[in-house]
CSV table of C-alpha atoms in Angstrom, one decimal:
chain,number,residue,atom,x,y,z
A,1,UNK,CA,65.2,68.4,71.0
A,2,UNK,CA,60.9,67.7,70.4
A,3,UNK,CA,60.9,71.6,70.8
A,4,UNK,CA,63.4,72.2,68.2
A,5,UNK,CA,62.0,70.1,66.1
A,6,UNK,CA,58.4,71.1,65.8
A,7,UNK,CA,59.9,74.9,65.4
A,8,UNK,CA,62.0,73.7,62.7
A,9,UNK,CA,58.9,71.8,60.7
A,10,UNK,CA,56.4,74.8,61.6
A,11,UNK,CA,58.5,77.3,59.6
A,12,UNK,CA,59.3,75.2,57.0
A,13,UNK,CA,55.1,75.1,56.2
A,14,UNK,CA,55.0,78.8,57.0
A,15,UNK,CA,57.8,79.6,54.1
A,16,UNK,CA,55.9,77.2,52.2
A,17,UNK,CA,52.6,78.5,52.4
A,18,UNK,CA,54.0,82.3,51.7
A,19,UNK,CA,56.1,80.6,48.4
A,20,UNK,CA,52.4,79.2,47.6
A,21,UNK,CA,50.5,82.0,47.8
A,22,UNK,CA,52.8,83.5,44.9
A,23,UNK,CA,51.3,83.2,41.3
A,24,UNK,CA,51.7,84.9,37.9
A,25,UNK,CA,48.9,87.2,38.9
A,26,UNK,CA,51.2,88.9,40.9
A,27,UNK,CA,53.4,90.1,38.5
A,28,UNK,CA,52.2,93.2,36.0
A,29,UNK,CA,53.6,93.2,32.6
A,30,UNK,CA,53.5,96.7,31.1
A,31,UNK,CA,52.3,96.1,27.3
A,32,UNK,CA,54.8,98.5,24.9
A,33,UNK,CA,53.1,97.4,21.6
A,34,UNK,CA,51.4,100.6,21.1
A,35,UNK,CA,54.3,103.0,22.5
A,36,UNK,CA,54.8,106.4,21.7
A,37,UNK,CA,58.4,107.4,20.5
A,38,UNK,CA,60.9,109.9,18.8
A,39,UNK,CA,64.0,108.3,16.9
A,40,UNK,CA,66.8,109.3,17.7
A,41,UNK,CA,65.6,109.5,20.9
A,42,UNK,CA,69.4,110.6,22.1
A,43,UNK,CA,72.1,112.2,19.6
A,44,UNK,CA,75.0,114.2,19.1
A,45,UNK,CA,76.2,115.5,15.7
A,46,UNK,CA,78.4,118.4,14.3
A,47,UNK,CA,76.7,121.4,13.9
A,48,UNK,CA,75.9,122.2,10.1
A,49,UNK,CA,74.7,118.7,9.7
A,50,UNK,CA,71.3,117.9,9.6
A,51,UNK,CA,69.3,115.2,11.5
A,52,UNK,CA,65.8,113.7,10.4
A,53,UNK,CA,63.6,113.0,13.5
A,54,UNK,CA,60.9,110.3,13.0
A,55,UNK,CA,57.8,109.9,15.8
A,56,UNK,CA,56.1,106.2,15.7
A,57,UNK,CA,53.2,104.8,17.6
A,58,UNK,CA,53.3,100.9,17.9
A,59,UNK,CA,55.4,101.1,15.4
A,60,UNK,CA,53.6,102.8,12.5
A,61,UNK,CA,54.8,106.6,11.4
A,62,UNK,CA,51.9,109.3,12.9
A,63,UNK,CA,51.3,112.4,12.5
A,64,UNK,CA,52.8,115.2,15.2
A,65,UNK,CA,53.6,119.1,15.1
A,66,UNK,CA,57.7,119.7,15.9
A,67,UNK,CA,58.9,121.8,17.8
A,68,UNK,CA,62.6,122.9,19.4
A,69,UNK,CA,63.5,124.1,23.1
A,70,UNK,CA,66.5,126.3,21.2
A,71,UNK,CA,66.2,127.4,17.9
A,72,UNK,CA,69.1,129.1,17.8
A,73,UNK,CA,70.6,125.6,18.5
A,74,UNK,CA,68.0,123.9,16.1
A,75,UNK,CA,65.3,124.6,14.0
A,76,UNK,CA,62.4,121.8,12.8
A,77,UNK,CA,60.4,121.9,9.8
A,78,UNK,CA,56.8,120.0,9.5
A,79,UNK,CA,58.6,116.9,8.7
A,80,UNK,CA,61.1,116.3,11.4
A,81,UNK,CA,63.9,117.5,9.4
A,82,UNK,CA,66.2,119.4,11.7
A,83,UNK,CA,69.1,122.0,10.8
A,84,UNK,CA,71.4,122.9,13.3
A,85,UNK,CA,73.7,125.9,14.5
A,86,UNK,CA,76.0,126.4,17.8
A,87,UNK,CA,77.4,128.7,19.1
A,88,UNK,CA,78.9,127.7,22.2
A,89,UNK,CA,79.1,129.7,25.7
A,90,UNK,CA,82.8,130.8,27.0
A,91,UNK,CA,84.0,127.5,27.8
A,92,UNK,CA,81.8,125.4,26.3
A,93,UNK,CA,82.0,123.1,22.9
A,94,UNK,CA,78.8,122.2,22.7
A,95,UNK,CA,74.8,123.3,22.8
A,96,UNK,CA,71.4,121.3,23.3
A,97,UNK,CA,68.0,121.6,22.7
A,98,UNK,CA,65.1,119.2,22.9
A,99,UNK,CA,63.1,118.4,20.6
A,100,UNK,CA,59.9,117.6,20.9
A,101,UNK,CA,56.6,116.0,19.1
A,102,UNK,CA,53.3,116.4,20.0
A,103,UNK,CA,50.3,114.4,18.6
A,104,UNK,CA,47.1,115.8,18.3
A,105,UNK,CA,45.4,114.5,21.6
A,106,UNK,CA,48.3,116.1,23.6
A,107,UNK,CA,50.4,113.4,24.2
A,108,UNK,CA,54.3,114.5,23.8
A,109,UNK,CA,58.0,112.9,23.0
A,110,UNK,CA,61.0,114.7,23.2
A,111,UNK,CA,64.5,113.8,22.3
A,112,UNK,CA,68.1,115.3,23.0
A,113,UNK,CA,70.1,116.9,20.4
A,114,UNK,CA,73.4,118.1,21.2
A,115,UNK,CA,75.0,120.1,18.4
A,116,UNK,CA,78.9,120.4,18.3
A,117,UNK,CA,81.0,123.1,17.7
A,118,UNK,CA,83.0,122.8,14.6
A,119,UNK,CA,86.8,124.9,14.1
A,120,UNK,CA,88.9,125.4,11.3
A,121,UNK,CA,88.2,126.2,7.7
A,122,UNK,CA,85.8,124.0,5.5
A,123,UNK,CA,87.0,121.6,2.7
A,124,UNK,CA,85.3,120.4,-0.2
A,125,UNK,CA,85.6,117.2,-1.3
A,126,UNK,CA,88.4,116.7,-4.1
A,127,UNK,CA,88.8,120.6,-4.7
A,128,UNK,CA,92.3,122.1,-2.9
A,129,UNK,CA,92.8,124.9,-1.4
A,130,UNK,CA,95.5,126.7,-2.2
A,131,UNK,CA,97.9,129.7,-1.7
A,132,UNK,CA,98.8,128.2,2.2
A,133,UNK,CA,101.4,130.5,3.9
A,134,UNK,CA,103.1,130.9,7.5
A,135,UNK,CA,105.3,131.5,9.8
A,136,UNK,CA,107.1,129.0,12.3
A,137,UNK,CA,104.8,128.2,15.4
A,138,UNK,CA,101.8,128.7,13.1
A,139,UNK,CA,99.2,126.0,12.5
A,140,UNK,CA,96.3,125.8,10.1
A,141,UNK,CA,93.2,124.0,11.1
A,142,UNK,CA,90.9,122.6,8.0
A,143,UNK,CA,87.9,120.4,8.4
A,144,UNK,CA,85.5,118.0,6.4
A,145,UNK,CA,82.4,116.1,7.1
A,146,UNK,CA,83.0,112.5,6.3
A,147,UNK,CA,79.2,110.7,5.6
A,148,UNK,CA,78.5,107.4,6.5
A,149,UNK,CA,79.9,104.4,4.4
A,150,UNK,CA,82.7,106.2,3.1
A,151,UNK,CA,85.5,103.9,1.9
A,152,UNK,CA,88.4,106.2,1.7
A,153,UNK,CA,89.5,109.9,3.2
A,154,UNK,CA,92.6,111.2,1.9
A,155,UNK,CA,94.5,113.9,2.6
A,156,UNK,CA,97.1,115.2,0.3
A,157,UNK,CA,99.2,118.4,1.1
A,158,UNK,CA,101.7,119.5,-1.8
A,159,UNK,CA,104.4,122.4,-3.3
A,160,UNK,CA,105.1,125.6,-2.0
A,161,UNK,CA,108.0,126.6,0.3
A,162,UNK,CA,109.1,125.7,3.9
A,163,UNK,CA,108.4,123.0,5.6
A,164,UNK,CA,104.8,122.0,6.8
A,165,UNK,CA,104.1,119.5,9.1
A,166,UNK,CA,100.2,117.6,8.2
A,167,UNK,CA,98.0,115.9,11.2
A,168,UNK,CA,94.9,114.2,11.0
A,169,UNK,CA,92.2,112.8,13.6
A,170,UNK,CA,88.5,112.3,13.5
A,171,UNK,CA,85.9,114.3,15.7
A,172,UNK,CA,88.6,116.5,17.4
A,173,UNK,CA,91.2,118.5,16.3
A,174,UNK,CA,94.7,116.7,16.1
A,175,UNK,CA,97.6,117.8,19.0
A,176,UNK,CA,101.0,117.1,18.5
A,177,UNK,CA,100.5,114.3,20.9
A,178,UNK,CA,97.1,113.0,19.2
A,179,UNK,CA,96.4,112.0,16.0
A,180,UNK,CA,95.7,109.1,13.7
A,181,UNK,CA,98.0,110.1,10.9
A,182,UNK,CA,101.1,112.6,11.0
A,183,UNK,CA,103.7,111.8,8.1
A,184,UNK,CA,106.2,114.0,9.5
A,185,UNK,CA,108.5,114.2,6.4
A,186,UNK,CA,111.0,116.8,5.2
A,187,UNK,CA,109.1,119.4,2.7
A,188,UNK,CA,105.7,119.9,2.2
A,189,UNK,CA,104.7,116.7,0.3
A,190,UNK,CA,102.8,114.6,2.6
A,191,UNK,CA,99.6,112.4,2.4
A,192,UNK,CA,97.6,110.7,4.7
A,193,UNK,CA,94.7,107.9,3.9
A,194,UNK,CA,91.7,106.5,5.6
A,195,UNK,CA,90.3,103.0,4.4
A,196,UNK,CA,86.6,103.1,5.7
A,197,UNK,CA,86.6,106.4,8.1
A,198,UNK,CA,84.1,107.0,10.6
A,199,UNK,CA,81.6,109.3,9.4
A,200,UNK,CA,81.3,112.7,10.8
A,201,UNK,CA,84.2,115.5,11.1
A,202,UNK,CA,87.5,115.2,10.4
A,203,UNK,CA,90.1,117.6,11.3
A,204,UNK,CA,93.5,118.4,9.6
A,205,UNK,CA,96.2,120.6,10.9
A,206,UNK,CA,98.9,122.1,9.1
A,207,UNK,CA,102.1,122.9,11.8
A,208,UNK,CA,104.3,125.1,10.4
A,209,UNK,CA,107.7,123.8,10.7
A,210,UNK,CA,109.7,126.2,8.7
A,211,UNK,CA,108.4,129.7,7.1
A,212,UNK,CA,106.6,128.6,3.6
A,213,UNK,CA,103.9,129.8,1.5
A,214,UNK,CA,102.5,128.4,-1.9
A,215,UNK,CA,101.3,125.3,-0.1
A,216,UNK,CA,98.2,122.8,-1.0
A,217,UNK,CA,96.0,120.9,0.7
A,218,UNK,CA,93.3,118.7,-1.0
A,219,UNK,CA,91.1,116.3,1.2
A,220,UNK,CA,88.8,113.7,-0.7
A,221,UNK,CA,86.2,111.2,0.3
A,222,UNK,CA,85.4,108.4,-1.4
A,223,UNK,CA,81.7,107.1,-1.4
C-alpha cells in the first residue's frame, strides 16, 4: 500500500511540474493588423453583372496592378472594376477565374469569381414586351436582374389569345414543380409580385397552355 502510495504522489508532482513549466511564452499569436487582402475574397454573380474588387493592407486601400486567370470569363480594369462573360463548357453552368492583385514589392492576393450562366430573353424594367406567340408544350423563358434593396418585383403578363401559363423563381429558372409564384388562372391575365426580392436574376416562364399569340409580359422593379 506504502508502494502505491508514493507512486501515486510522485506523479502527481511530475504532472505538476510539466503543467508548471507551461507559460504564455509558449503560445505565438500571429499579429493580422497589417494583412494583405482582396474583397470579395469569394463570390459568385450572374454573368453581365459587374463586380468591384477592392485590395487593403491593415486596412487602408493600396495601390496594386489587376489582373484575371480567364478573361474570357472576366476582364479587370486599373481600378478593380470587373466585367464578366461565360460561356459555359457542355455540361457546365458556370465559369471561374481568379483574380488577382499584385503590389509593387511582389506580394500577391487573389480571389474567386464564378460567373453564372444566364438563359432566356432580357427584360427591362417597366417596358413590355410584346407580340408573345405559341403553340401548346411551348414555354418562353425571360429574365431580369433584380439590384440590391429593391422593394418590389412584379410581373404582369396580359391580352392576346390562348391560354398562357406564368412562373416565377429567383436565381434559377422556374419548373413546373418549382417556383415561388405561378397564378395558374384561366386566360392570359396573370400577375405575380415580390415585396423586397433578393437581388440578382430572376427568371419568368411563360408555359403555353393553349395555342395564343398577342400576349404581354412587363416585369418591374421597384427601387
Amino acid at each position: 500500500m506504502k508502494n502505491r502510495h508514493v507512486a501515486r504522489l510522485t506523479g502527481l508532482l511530475l504532472v505538476a511540474s510539466a503543467l508548471g513549466c507551461v507559460t504564455n511564452d509558449d503560445y505565438e499569436i500571429t499579429d493580422v493588423s497589417n494583412k494583405f487582402e482582396v474583397a470579395p475574397l469569394f463570390l459568385g454573380v450572374d454573368e453581365g453583372i459587374p463586380v468591384q474588387m477592392t485590395a487593403t493592407q491593415g486596412g487602408q486601400a493600396v495601390s496594386v496592378t489587376w489582373e484575371s486567370s480567364n478573361t474570357n470569363v472576366a476582364t479587370v480594369n486599373a481600378s478593380g472594376r470587373v466585367s464578366t462573360n461565360c460561356v459555359p463548357a457542355t455540361g457546365a453552368t458556370s465559369c471561374f477565374a481568379a483574380i488577382t492583385a499584385t503590389q509593387s514589392g511582389g506580394a500577391k492576393k487573389s480571389a474567386s469569381l464564378t460567373v453564372y450562366n444566364l438563359v432566356g430573353i432580357s427584360l427591362t424594367s417597366g417596358t413590355a414586351v410584346t407580340g408573345i406567340s405559341g403553340k401548346v408544350g411551348d414555354y418562353i423563358l425571360y429574365r431580369i436582374y433584380v439590384p440590391a434593396g429593391s422593394t418590389s418585383l412584379k410581373f404582369e403578363m396580359s391580352g392576346g389569345t390562348g391560354d398562357f401559363d406564368l412562373y416565377i423563381r429567383p436565381g434559377t429558372p422556374p419548373t413546373y414543380s418549382q417556383w415561388t409564384c405561378r397564378p395558374y388562372a384561366a386566360g392570359n391575365n396573370e400577375t405575380c409580385t415580390v415585396a423586397n426580392p433578393a437581388s440578382g436574376t430572376w427568371y419568368a416562364m411563360l408555359d403555353v397552355y393553349e395555342d395564343g399569340a398577342g400576349v404581354s409580359l412587363k416585369a418591374t422593379v421597384t427601387p
